Every structure is written in structure tokens, then in C-alpha cells.
PDB file of N, CA and C in Angstrom:
ATOM      1  N   MET A   1     110.107  87.455 114.545  1.00 69.00           N
ATOM      2  CA  MET A   1     108.979  87.562 115.458  1.00 69.00           C
ATOM      3  C   MET A   1     109.450  87.209 116.871  1.00 69.00           C
ATOM      4  N   PRO A   2     108.864  87.883 117.839  1.00 69.00           N
ATOM      5  CA  PRO A   2     109.223  87.574 119.231  1.00 69.00           C
ATOM      6  C   PRO A   2     108.703  86.211 119.661  1.00 69.00           C
ATOM      7  N   GLU A   3     109.427  85.588 120.544  1.00 77.00           N
ATOM      8  CA  GLU A   3     109.029  84.275 121.061  1.00 77.00           C
ATOM      9  C   GLU A   3     107.880  84.374 122.060  1.00 77.00           C
ATOM     10  N   ASP A   4     107.769  85.488 122.766  1.00 91.00           N
ATOM     11  CA  ASP A   4     106.775  85.663 123.809  1.00 91.00           C
ATOM     12  C   ASP A   4     105.355  85.704 123.222  1.00 91.00           C
ATOM     13  N   LYS A   5     104.485  84.814 123.715  1.00 92.00           N
ATOM     14  CA  LYS A   5     103.123  84.709 123.188  1.00 92.00           C
ATOM     15  C   LYS A   5     102.335  86.004 123.377  1.00 92.00           C
ATOM     16  N   LYS A   6     102.519  86.673 124.499  1.00 94.00           N
ATOM     17  CA  LYS A   6     101.802  87.924 124.762  1.00 94.00           C
ATOM     18  C   LYS A   6     102.171  88.983 123.723  1.00 94.00           C
ATOM     19  N   ILE A   7     103.444  89.082 123.403  1.00 94.00           N
ATOM     20  CA  ILE A   7     103.886  90.060 122.411  1.00 94.00           C
ATOM     21  C   ILE A   7     103.374  89.689 121.028  1.00 94.00           C
ATOM     22  N   ARG A   8     103.394  88.415 120.689  1.00 95.00           N
ATOM     23  CA  ARG A   8     102.856  87.979 119.386  1.00 95.00           C
ATOM     24  C   ARG A   8     101.377  88.316 119.286  1.00 95.00           C
ATOM     25  N   THR A   9     100.646  88.155 120.389  1.00 96.00           N
ATOM     26  CA  THR A   9      99.223  88.498 120.404  1.00 96.00           C
ATOM     27  C   THR A   9      99.042  90.001 120.187  1.00 96.00           C
ATOM     28  N   GLU A  10      99.912  90.803 120.772  1.00 97.00           N
ATOM     29  CA  GLU A  10      99.847  92.249 120.561  1.00 97.00           C
ATOM     30  C   GLU A  10     100.117  92.600 119.096  1.00 97.00           C
ATOM     31  N   TYR A  11     101.089  91.938 118.480  1.00 96.00           N
ATOM     32  CA  TYR A  11     101.348  92.129 117.052  1.00 96.00           C
ATOM     33  C   TYR A  11     100.098  91.771 116.246  1.00 96.00           C
ATOM     34  N   ALA A  12      99.509  90.640 116.553  1.00 97.00           N
ATOM     35  CA  ALA A  12      98.323  90.193 115.825  1.00 97.00           C
ATOM     36  C   ALA A  12      97.190  91.205 115.976  1.00 97.00           C
ATOM     37  N   ASN A  13      96.963  91.679 117.173  1.00 98.00           N
ATOM     38  CA  ASN A  13      95.897  92.662 117.392  1.00 98.00           C
ATOM     39  C   ASN A  13      96.159  93.957 116.641  1.00 98.00           C
ATOM     40  N   TYR A  14      97.400  94.403 116.660  1.00 98.00           N
ATOM     41  CA  TYR A  14      97.757  95.616 115.923  1.00 98.00           C
ATOM     42  C   TYR A  14      97.496  95.429 114.425  1.00 98.00           C
ATOM     43  N   ARG A  15      97.890  94.284 113.904  1.00 98.00           N
ATOM     44  CA  ARG A  15      97.691  94.024 112.478  1.00 98.00           C
ATOM     45  C   ARG A  15      96.210  93.921 112.135  1.00 98.00           C
ATOM     46  N   LEU A  16      95.418  93.370 113.030  1.00 98.00           N
ATOM     47  CA  LEU A  16      93.972  93.324 112.791  1.00 98.00           C
ATOM     48  C   LEU A  16      93.365  94.724 112.804  1.00 98.00           C
ATOM     49  N   GLU A  17      93.855  95.582 113.679  1.00 98.00           N
ATOM     50  CA  GLU A  17      93.394  96.972 113.674  1.00 98.00           C
ATOM     51  C   GLU A  17      93.704  97.643 112.339  1.00 98.00           C
ATOM     52  N   ARG A  18      94.889  97.402 111.824  1.00 98.00           N
ATOM     53  CA  ARG A  18      95.257  97.945 110.503  1.00 98.00           C
ATOM     54  C   ARG A  18      94.354  97.373 109.425  1.00 98.00           C
ATOM     55  N   ALA A  19      94.049  96.087 109.516  1.00 98.00           N
ATOM     56  CA  ALA A  19      93.182  95.446 108.526  1.00 98.00           C
ATOM     57  C   ALA A  19      91.794  96.077 108.532  1.00 98.00           C
ATOM     58  N   VAL A  20      91.256  96.319 109.714  1.00 98.00           N
ATOM     59  CA  VAL A  20      89.926  96.934 109.821  1.00 98.00           C
ATOM     60  C   VAL A  20      89.958  98.354 109.257  1.00 98.00           C
ATOM     61  N   GLU A  21      90.984  99.101 109.600  1.00 98.00           N
ATOM     62  CA  GLU A  21      91.112 100.468 109.074  1.00 98.00           C
ATOM     63  C   GLU A  21      91.206 100.455 107.552  1.00 98.00           C
ATOM     64  N   ASP A  22      92.009  99.550 107.007  1.00 98.00           N
ATOM     65  CA  ASP A  22      92.138  99.447 105.552  1.00 98.00           C
ATOM     66  C   ASP A  22      90.823  99.051 104.902  1.00 98.00           C
ATOM     67  N   LEU A  23      90.082  98.158 105.535  1.00 98.00           N
ATOM     68  CA  LEU A  23      88.785  97.756 104.989  1.00 98.00           C
ATOM     69  C   LEU A  23      87.808  98.935 104.984  1.00 98.00           C
ATOM     70  N   GLU A  24      87.775  99.693 106.059  1.00 98.00           N
ATOM     71  CA  GLU A  24      86.903 100.872 106.115  1.00 98.00           C
ATOM     72  C   GLU A  24      87.287 101.883 105.038  1.00 98.00           C
ATOM     73  N   THR A  25      88.582 102.075 104.838  1.00 98.00           N
ATOM     74  CA  THR A  25      89.054 102.991 103.803  1.00 98.00           C
ATOM     75  C   THR A  25      88.694 102.462 102.421  1.00 98.00           C
ATOM     76  N   ALA A  26      88.823 101.163 102.217  1.00 98.00           N
ATOM     77  CA  ALA A  26      88.449 100.559 100.926  1.00 98.00           C
ATOM     78  C   ALA A  26      86.975 100.794 100.628  1.00 98.00           C
ATOM     79  N   LYS A  27      86.128 100.594 101.627  1.00 98.00           N
ATOM     80  CA  LYS A  27      84.690 100.826 101.434  1.00 98.00           C
ATOM     81  C   LYS A  27      84.416 102.278 101.080  1.00 98.00           C
ATOM     82  N   SER A  28      85.047 103.181 101.790  1.00 98.00           N
ATOM     83  CA  SER A  28      84.861 104.611 101.529  1.00 98.00           C
ATOM     84  C   SER A  28      85.344 104.978 100.124  1.00 98.00           C
ATOM     85  N   ASN A  29      86.529 104.492  99.760  1.00 98.00           N
ATOM     86  CA  ASN A  29      87.053 104.748  98.418  1.00 98.00           C
ATOM     87  C   ASN A  29      86.119 104.195  97.352  1.00 98.00           C
ATOM     88  N   PHE A  30      85.598 103.006  97.567  1.00 98.00           N
ATOM     89  CA  PHE A  30      84.689 102.384  96.609  1.00 98.00           C
ATOM     90  C   PHE A  30      83.426 103.227  96.447  1.00 98.00           C
ATOM     91  N   GLU A  31      82.844 103.617  97.571  1.00 98.00           N
ATOM     92  CA  GLU A  31      81.622 104.427  97.530  1.00 98.00           C
ATOM     93  C   GLU A  31      81.851 105.763  96.837  1.00 98.00           C
ATOM     94  N   ASP A  32      83.065 106.310  96.940  1.00 98.00           N
ATOM     95  CA  ASP A  32      83.396 107.582  96.313  1.00 98.00           C
ATOM     96  C   ASP A  32      83.847 107.426  94.862  1.00 98.00           C
ATOM     97  N   GLY A  33      83.870 106.196  94.364  1.00 98.00           N
ATOM     98  CA  GLY A  33      84.272 105.951  92.978  1.00 98.00           C
ATOM     99  C   GLY A  33      85.764 105.893  92.755  1.00 98.00           C
ATOM    100  N   HIS A  34      86.537 105.791  93.810  1.00 98.00           N
ATOM    101  CA  HIS A  34      88.001 105.688  93.710  1.00 98.00           C
ATOM    102  C   HIS A  34      88.378 104.202  93.723  1.00 98.00           C
ATOM    103  N   TYR A  35      88.136 103.544  92.606  1.00 98.00           N
ATOM    104  CA  TYR A  35      88.234 102.085  92.551  1.00 98.00           C
ATOM    105  C   TYR A  35      89.660 101.570  92.635  1.00 98.00           C
ATOM    106  N   ARG A  36      90.603 102.286  92.042  1.00 97.00           N
ATOM    107  CA  ARG A  36      91.995 101.845  92.138  1.00 97.00           C
ATOM    108  C   ARG A  36      92.459 101.879  93.593  1.00 97.00           C
ATOM    109  N   ALA A  37      92.147 102.958  94.277  1.00 98.00           N
ATOM    110  CA  ALA A  37      92.516 103.079  95.690  1.00 98.00           C
ATOM    111  C   ALA A  37      91.775 102.038  96.525  1.00 98.00           C
ATOM    112  N   ALA A  38      90.529 101.774  96.184  1.00 98.00           N
ATOM    113  CA  ALA A  38      89.744 100.755  96.904  1.00 98.00           C
ATOM    114  C   ALA A  38      90.385  99.383  96.744  1.00 98.00           C
ATOM    115  N   ASN A  39      90.857  99.073  95.537  1.00 98.00           N
ATOM    116  CA  ASN A  39      91.541  97.794  95.309  1.00 98.00           C
ATOM    117  C   ASN A  39      92.767  97.672  96.203  1.00 98.00           C
ATOM    118  N   ASN A  40      93.536  98.738  96.289  1.00 98.00           N
ATOM    119  CA  ASN A  40      94.741  98.735  97.107  1.00 98.00           C
ATOM    120  C   ASN A  40      94.404  98.498  98.569  1.00 98.00           C
ATOM    121  N   ARG A  41      93.487  99.259  99.107  1.00 98.00           N
ATOM    122  CA  ARG A  41      93.150  99.147 100.528  1.00 98.00           C
ATOM    123  C   ARG A  41      92.470  97.819 100.850  1.00 98.00           C
ATOM    124  N   ALA A  42      91.664  97.288  99.936  1.00 98.00           N
ATOM    125  CA  ALA A  42      91.024  95.989 100.167  1.00 98.00           C
ATOM    126  C   ALA A  42      92.085  94.887 100.241  1.00 98.00           C
ATOM    127  N   TYR A  43      93.047  94.939  99.321  1.00 98.00           N
ATOM    128  CA  TYR A  43      94.123  93.953  99.362  1.00 98.00           C
ATOM    129  C   TYR A  43      94.888  94.050 100.676  1.00 98.00           C
ATOM    130  N   TYR A  44      95.235  95.264 101.089  1.00 98.00           N
ATOM    131  CA  TYR A  44      96.017  95.397 102.317  1.00 98.00           C
ATOM    132  C   TYR A  44      95.221  94.990 103.553  1.00 98.00           C
ATOM    133  N   SER A  45      93.917  95.104 103.494  1.00 98.00           N
ATOM    134  CA  SER A  45      93.099  94.586 104.595  1.00 98.00           C
ATOM    135  C   SER A  45      93.271  93.072 104.703  1.00 98.00           C
ATOM    136  N   ILE A  46      93.242  92.410 103.569  1.00 98.00           N
ATOM    137  CA  ILE A  46      93.459  90.959 103.530  1.00 98.00           C
ATOM    138  C   ILE A  46      94.871  90.627 104.003  1.00 98.00           C
ATOM    139  N   PHE A  47      95.849  91.340 103.464  1.00 98.00           N
ATOM    140  CA  PHE A  47      97.247  91.073 103.776  1.00 98.00           C
ATOM    141  C   PHE A  47      97.532  91.229 105.269  1.00 98.00           C
ATOM    142  N   HIS A  48      97.034  92.307 105.868  1.00 98.00           N
ATOM    143  CA  HIS A  48      97.279  92.515 107.298  1.00 98.00           C
ATOM    144  C   HIS A  48      96.546  91.481 108.150  1.00 98.00           C
ATOM    145  N   SER A  49      95.404  91.011 107.682  1.00 98.00           N
ATOM    146  CA  SER A  49      94.695  89.938 108.390  1.00 98.00           C
ATOM    147  C   SER A  49      95.510  88.649 108.368  1.00 98.00           C
ATOM    148  N   ILE A  50      96.088  88.353 107.215  1.00 98.00           N
ATOM    149  CA  ILE A  50      96.933  87.167 107.093  1.00 98.00           C
ATOM    150  C   ILE A  50      98.145  87.292 108.013  1.00 98.00           C
ATOM    151  N   ARG A  51      98.774  88.453 108.009  1.00 98.00           N
ATOM    152  CA  ARG A  51      99.939  88.656 108.881  1.00 98.00           C
ATOM    153  C   ARG A  51      99.562  88.548 110.349  1.00 98.00           C
ATOM    154  N   ALA A  52      98.340  88.951 110.691  1.00 98.00           N
ATOM    155  CA  ALA A  52      97.881  88.821 112.082  1.00 98.00           C
ATOM    156  C   ALA A  52      97.807  87.351 112.472  1.00 98.00           C
ATOM    157  N   ALA A  53      97.206  86.545 111.607  1.00 98.00           N
ATOM    158  CA  ALA A  53      97.101  85.113 111.896  1.00 98.00           C
ATOM    159  C   ALA A  53      98.484  84.486 112.028  1.00 98.00           C
ATOM    160  N   LEU A  54      99.389  84.860 111.130  1.00 98.00           N
ATOM    161  CA  LEU A  54     100.728  84.279 111.151  1.00 98.00           C
ATOM    162  C   LEU A  54     101.562  84.774 112.332  1.00 98.00           C
ATOM    163  N   ALA A  55     101.256  85.961 112.837  1.00 97.00           N
ATOM    164  CA  ALA A  55     101.964  86.449 114.033  1.00 97.00           C
ATOM    165  C   ALA A  55     101.723  85.508 115.204  1.00 97.00           C
ATOM    166  N   LEU A  56     100.520  84.999 115.293  1.00 96.00           N
ATOM    167  CA  LEU A  56     100.209  84.059 116.372  1.00 96.00           C
ATOM    168  C   LEU A  56     100.993  82.761 116.223  1.00 96.00           C
ATOM    169  N   GLU A  57     101.409  82.464 114.996  1.00 94.00           N
ATOM    170  CA  GLU A  57     102.195  81.267 114.701  1.00 94.00           C
ATOM    171  C   GLU A  57     103.706  81.553 114.743  1.00 94.00           C
ATOM    172  N   ASN A  58     104.048  82.796 115.119  1.00 95.00           N
ATOM    173  CA  ASN A  58     105.439  83.217 115.199  1.00 95.00           C
ATOM    174  C   ASN A  58     106.123  83.222 113.831  1.00 95.00           C
ATOM    175  N   PHE A  59     105.400  83.702 112.817  1.00 96.00           N
ATOM    176  CA  PHE A  59     105.963  83.783 111.470  1.00 96.00           C
ATOM    177  C   PHE A  59     105.711  85.165 110.888  1.00 96.00           C
ATOM    178  N   ASP A  60     106.717  85.671 110.170  1.00 95.00           N
ATOM    179  CA  ASP A  60     106.568  86.868 109.357  1.00 95.00           C
ATOM    180  C   ASP A  60     107.569  86.776 108.220  1.00 95.00           C
ATOM    181  N   SER A  61     107.348  87.565 107.201  1.00 96.00           N
ATOM    182  CA  SER A  61     108.241  87.604 106.057  1.00 96.00           C
ATOM    183  C   SER A  61     108.253  89.029 105.513  1.00 96.00           C
ATOM    184  N   PRO A  62     109.389  89.469 104.985  1.00 94.00           N
ATOM    185  CA  PRO A  62     109.438  90.811 104.403  1.00 94.00           C
ATOM    186  C   PRO A  62     108.774  90.891 103.028  1.00 94.00           C
ATOM    187  N   LYS A  63     108.394  89.744 102.483  1.00 97.00           N
ATOM    188  CA  LYS A  63     107.817  89.710 101.132  1.00 97.00           C
ATOM    189  C   LYS A  63     106.361  89.238 101.170  1.00 97.00           C
ATOM    190  N   HIS A  64     105.550  89.851 100.325  1.00 97.00           N
ATOM    191  CA  HIS A  64     104.142  89.469 100.249  1.00 97.00           C
ATOM    192  C   HIS A  64     103.999  88.002  99.882  1.00 97.00           C
ATOM    193  N   GLY A  65     104.786  87.559  98.905  1.00 97.00           N
ATOM    194  CA  GLY A  65     104.719  86.161  98.492  1.00 97.00           C
ATOM    195  C   GLY A  65     105.046  85.202  99.615  1.00 97.00           C
ATOM    196  N   GLY A  66     105.988  85.588 100.469  1.00 98.00           N
ATOM    197  CA  GLY A  66     106.340  84.740 101.608  1.00 98.00           C
ATOM    198  C   GLY A  66     105.207  84.638 102.607  1.00 98.00           C
ATOM    199  N   VAL A  67     104.549  85.754 102.873  1.00 98.00           N
ATOM    200  CA  VAL A  67     103.416  85.772 103.802  1.00 98.00           C
ATOM    201  C   VAL A  67     102.268  84.945 103.241  1.00 98.00           C
ATOM    202  N   ILE A  68     101.928  85.190 101.990  1.00 98.00           N
ATOM    203  CA  ILE A  68     100.803  84.477 101.374  1.00 98.00           C
ATOM    204  C   ILE A  68     101.108  82.984 101.264  1.00 98.00           C
ATOM    205  N   GLY A  69     102.317  82.656 100.854  1.00 98.00           N
ATOM    206  CA  GLY A  69     102.695  81.250 100.720  1.00 98.00           C
ATOM    207  C   GLY A  69     102.617  80.504 102.046  1.00 98.00           C
ATOM    208  N   GLU A  70     103.089  81.138 103.100  1.00 98.00           N
ATOM    209  CA  GLU A  70     103.054  80.491 104.414  1.00 98.00           C
ATOM    210  C   GLU A  70     101.619  80.347 104.908  1.00 98.00           C
ATOM    211  N   PHE A  71     100.791  81.352 104.664  1.00 98.00           N
ATOM    212  CA  PHE A  71      99.381  81.262 105.041  1.00 98.00           C
ATOM    213  C   PHE A  71      98.718  80.095 104.322  1.00 98.00           C
ATOM    214  N   ARG A  72      98.974  79.967 103.043  1.00 98.00           N
ATOM    215  CA  ARG A  72      98.412  78.857 102.267  1.00 98.00           C
ATOM    216  C   ARG A  72      98.894  77.514 102.802  1.00 98.00           C
ATOM    217  N   ARG A  73     100.178  77.437 103.115  1.00 98.00           N
ATOM    218  CA  ARG A  73     100.735  76.177 103.620  1.00 98.00           C
ATOM    219  C   ARG A  73     100.101  75.790 104.950  1.00 98.00           C
ATOM    220  N   ARG A  74      99.972  76.743 105.845  1.00 98.00           N
ATOM    221  CA  ARG A  74      99.487  76.439 107.200  1.00 98.00           C
ATOM    222  C   ARG A  74      97.966  76.282 107.286  1.00 98.00           C
ATOM    223  N   TYR A  75      97.241  77.008 106.477  1.00 98.00           N
ATOM    224  CA  TYR A  75      95.787  77.044 106.652  1.00 98.00           C
ATOM    225  C   TYR A  75      94.998  76.448 105.483  1.00 98.00           C
ATOM    226  N   ILE A  76      95.440  76.688 104.267  1.00 97.00           N
ATOM    227  CA  ILE A  76      94.707  76.162 103.105  1.00 97.00           C
ATOM    228  C   ILE A  76      95.041  74.682 102.898  1.00 97.00           C
ATOM    229  N   LYS A  77      96.327  74.373 102.797  1.00 97.00           N
ATOM    230  CA  LYS A  77      96.744  72.980 102.562  1.00 97.00           C
ATOM    231  C   LYS A  77      96.320  72.055 103.687  1.00 97.00           C
ATOM    232  N   GLU A  78      96.246  72.574 104.898  1.00 97.00           N
ATOM    233  CA  GLU A  78      95.824  71.770 106.048  1.00 97.00           C
ATOM    234  C   GLU A  78      94.304  71.634 106.126  1.00 97.00           C
ATOM    235  N   GLY A  79      93.589  72.308 105.222  1.00 97.00           N
ATOM    236  CA  GLY A  79      92.137  72.193 105.185  1.00 97.00           C
ATOM    237  C   GLY A  79      91.407  73.014 106.237  1.00 97.00           C
ATOM    238  N   LEU A  80      92.119  73.944 106.879  1.00 97.00           N
ATOM    239  CA  LEU A  80      91.493  74.771 107.913  1.00 97.00           C
ATOM    240  C   LEU A  80      90.662  75.904 107.316  1.00 97.00           C
ATOM    241  N   ILE A  81      91.038  76.317 106.106  1.00 97.00           N
ATOM    242  CA  ILE A  81      90.334  77.382 105.387  1.00 97.00           C
ATOM    243  C   ILE A  81      90.098  76.874 103.966  1.00 97.00           C
ATOM    244  N   PRO A  82      88.910  77.122 103.407  1.00 97.00           N
ATOM    245  CA  PRO A  82      88.593  76.614 102.062  1.00 97.00           C
ATOM    246  C   PRO A  82      89.539  77.148 100.988  1.00 97.00           C
ATOM    247  N   ILE A  83      89.768  76.323  99.980  1.00 97.00           N
ATOM    248  CA  ILE A  83      90.669  76.690  98.882  1.00 97.00           C
ATOM    249  C   ILE A  83      90.181  77.928  98.136  1.00 97.00           C
ATOM    250  N   GLU A  84      88.888  78.194  98.163  1.00 98.00           N
ATOM    251  CA  GLU A  84      88.350  79.386  97.498  1.00 98.00           C
ATOM    252  C   GLU A  84      88.950  80.661  98.089  1.00 98.00           C
ATOM    253  N   VAL A  85      89.263  80.625  99.367  1.00 98.00           N
ATOM    254  CA  VAL A  85      89.885  81.785 100.009  1.00 98.00           C
ATOM    255  C   VAL A  85      91.270  82.027  99.412  1.00 98.00           C
ATOM    256  N   SER A  86      91.998  80.975  99.149  1.00 97.00           N
ATOM    257  CA  SER A  86      93.305  81.098  98.524  1.00 97.00           C
ATOM    258  C   SER A  86      93.177  81.761  97.156  1.00 97.00           C
ATOM    259  N   LYS A  87      92.174  81.375  96.407  1.00 98.00           N
ATOM    260  CA  LYS A  87      91.948  81.970  95.083  1.00 98.00           C
ATOM    261  C   LYS A  87      91.599  83.450  95.208  1.00 98.00           C
ATOM    262  N   MET A  88      90.806  83.808  96.201  1.00 98.00           N
ATOM    263  CA  MET A  88      90.457  85.211  96.417  1.00 98.00           C
ATOM    264  C   MET A  88      91.686  86.032  96.786  1.00 98.00           C
ATOM    265  N   ILE A  89      92.551  85.471  97.617  1.00 98.00           N
ATOM    266  CA  ILE A  89      93.781  86.164  97.990  1.00 98.00           C
ATOM    267  C   ILE A  89      94.632  86.413  96.747  1.00 98.00           C
ATOM    268  N   GLY A  90      94.783  85.392  95.921  1.00 98.00           N
ATOM    269  CA  GLY A  90      95.560  85.535  94.692  1.00 98.00           C
ATOM    270  C   GLY A  90      94.969  86.581  93.765  1.00 98.00           C
ATOM    271  N   SER A  91      93.651  86.586  93.625  1.00 98.00           N
ATOM    272  CA  SER A  91      92.994  87.591  92.781  1.00 98.00           C
ATOM    273  C   SER A  91      93.199  88.991  93.338  1.00 98.00           C
ATOM    274  N   ALA A  92      93.053  89.140  94.644  1.00 98.00           N
ATOM    275  CA  ALA A  92      93.236  90.456  95.270  1.00 98.00           C
ATOM    276  C   ALA A  92      94.660  90.959  95.051  1.00 98.00           C
ATOM    277  N   PHE A  93      95.643  90.066  95.167  1.00 98.00           N
ATOM    278  CA  PHE A  93      97.041  90.434  94.951  1.00 98.00           C
ATOM    279  C   PHE A  93      97.254  90.895  93.515  1.00 98.00           C
ATOM    280  N   THR A  94      96.723  90.153  92.560  1.00 98.00           N
ATOM    281  CA  THR A  94      96.872  90.485  91.145  1.00 98.00           C
ATOM    282  C   THR A  94      96.197  91.813  90.814  1.00 98.00           C
ATOM    283  N   ILE A  95      94.986  91.990  91.299  1.00 97.00           N
ATOM    284  CA  ILE A  95      94.252  93.232  91.031  1.00 97.00           C
ATOM    285  C   ILE A  95      94.946  94.425  91.680  1.00 97.00           C
ATOM    286  N   ARG A  96      95.429  94.258  92.891  1.00 98.00           N
ATOM    287  CA  ARG A  96      96.143  95.354  93.565  1.00 98.00           C
ATOM    288  C   ARG A  96      97.385  95.746  92.782  1.00 98.00           C
ATOM    289  N   ASN A  97      98.139  94.756  92.337  1.00 97.00           N
ATOM    290  CA  ASN A  97      99.332  95.066  91.548  1.00 97.00           C
ATOM    291  C   ASN A  97      98.977  95.805  90.266  1.00 97.00           C
ATOM    292  N   ALA A  98      97.947  95.344  89.586  1.00 97.00           N
ATOM    293  CA  ALA A  98      97.524  96.006  88.347  1.00 97.00           C
ATOM    294  C   ALA A  98      97.041  97.426  88.641  1.00 97.00           C
ATOM    295  N   SER A  99      96.260  97.579  89.692  1.00 96.00           N
ATOM    296  CA  SER A  99      95.753  98.908  90.056  1.00 96.00           C
ATOM    297  C   SER A  99      96.883  99.872  90.391  1.00 96.00           C
ATOM    298  N   ASP A 100      97.891  99.373  91.061  1.00 97.00           N
ATOM    299  CA  ASP A 100      98.988 100.238  91.502  1.00 97.00           C
ATOM    300  C   ASP A 100     100.028 100.504  90.427  1.00 97.00           C
ATOM    301  N   TYR A 101     100.276  99.539  89.546  1.00 97.00           N
ATOM    302  CA  TYR A 101     101.442  99.648  88.677  1.00 97.00           C
ATOM    303  C   TYR A 101     101.163  99.662  87.176  1.00 97.00           C
ATOM    304  N   ASP A 102     100.015  99.172  86.736  1.00 97.00           N
ATOM    305  CA  ASP A 102      99.736  99.136  85.303  1.00 97.00           C
ATOM    306  C   ASP A 102      99.114 100.451  84.854  1.00 97.00           C
ATOM    307  N   ASP A 103      99.797 101.128  83.933  1.00 94.00           N
ATOM    308  CA  ASP A 103      99.321 102.434  83.470  1.00 94.00           C
ATOM    309  C   ASP A 103      97.939 102.362  82.842  1.00 94.00           C
ATOM    310  N   MET A 104      97.642 101.314  82.146  1.00 94.00           N
ATOM    311  CA  MET A 104      96.393 101.235  81.407  1.00 94.00           C
ATOM    312  C   MET A 104      95.316 100.404  82.106  1.00 94.00           C
ATOM    313  N   PHE A 105      95.531 100.045  83.346  1.00 96.00           N
ATOM    314  CA  PHE A 105      94.522  99.275  84.076  1.00 96.00           C
ATOM    315  C   PHE A 105      93.353 100.188  84.419  1.00 96.00           C
ATOM    316  N   ILE A 106      92.163  99.731  84.086  1.00 95.00           N
ATOM    317  CA  ILE A 106      90.953 100.496  84.382  1.00 95.00           C
ATOM    318  C   ILE A 106      90.203  99.752  85.490  1.00 95.00           C
ATOM    319  N   ALA A 107      90.125 100.411  86.611  1.00 95.00           N
ATOM    320  CA  ALA A 107      89.368  99.851  87.736  1.00 95.00           C
ATOM    321  C   ALA A 107      87.960 100.450  87.689  1.00 95.00           C
ATOM    322  N   SER A 108      86.976  99.580  87.808  1.00 94.00           N
ATOM    323  CA  SER A 108      85.595 100.078  87.754  1.00 94.00           C
ATOM    324  C   SER A 108      84.743  99.329  88.769  1.00 94.00           C
ATOM    325  N   LYS A 109      83.537  99.802  88.904  1.00 90.00           N
ATOM    326  CA  LYS A 109      82.603  99.216  89.858  1.00 90.00           C
ATOM    327  C   LYS A 109      82.238  97.783  89.463  1.00 90.00           C
ATOM    328  N   TYR A 110      82.251  97.480  88.192  1.00 85.00           N
ATOM    329  CA  TYR A 110      81.802  96.156  87.741  1.00 85.00           C
ATOM    330  C   TYR A 110      82.902  95.362  87.141  1.00 85.00           C
TER     331      TYR A 110
END
């Protein structure tokens, strides 16, 4: 990550734009009954939001686990964000992986 605060802010804003786009796509996919795709886009909306927050802290990682772990360390463990959010992130990651890679995973509205 760049040391310059202005550039880090630009990274964060770009990642938030991606998060919003992914969330809109997730909603559209969900409404159209494309639940597996909705799971994927919803997770990536969360993931890009986390990366946006961490960009402001001058942190990034090439691995999802590294990004999520650092977010938990900086924000959940410090009590800045409720632990329930950490559980939701973990669930979203698990569901996205199952939706993308498990042949027999059935994604549904309920």
C-alpha cells in the first residue's frame, strides 16, 4: 500500500465503489432467483468494504484470510465493531465458497 494518505483514500473510495456495485448486483441476482451468484456478489461487497477500511490503515493482503484476519484484529478485537459482524463475515465467506466450489450446494431464497 502507498504511504501517501491521499492515495490510500483514493484506494478506499475505489474499493467502496466496487462494494456498492457488488451489492447492487447481489440484490439484482437475488431478485432474479440467481442465488449462487447473489451469494458471490454479496460476499465480495463485504470483502471490498473491508479492504476499503484497511486501505485507510495502510494494509492489504493478497489472501482473503489475511484481509479478514487483519480486519478482525483491528476492529473486532478492539471493540470498534460488534463481534456479530465477525460472525457474519465468516458465514458470508463460507457460503460464498460453497456457492462457488461445491457441486452439490443448493442456494435458495430461504
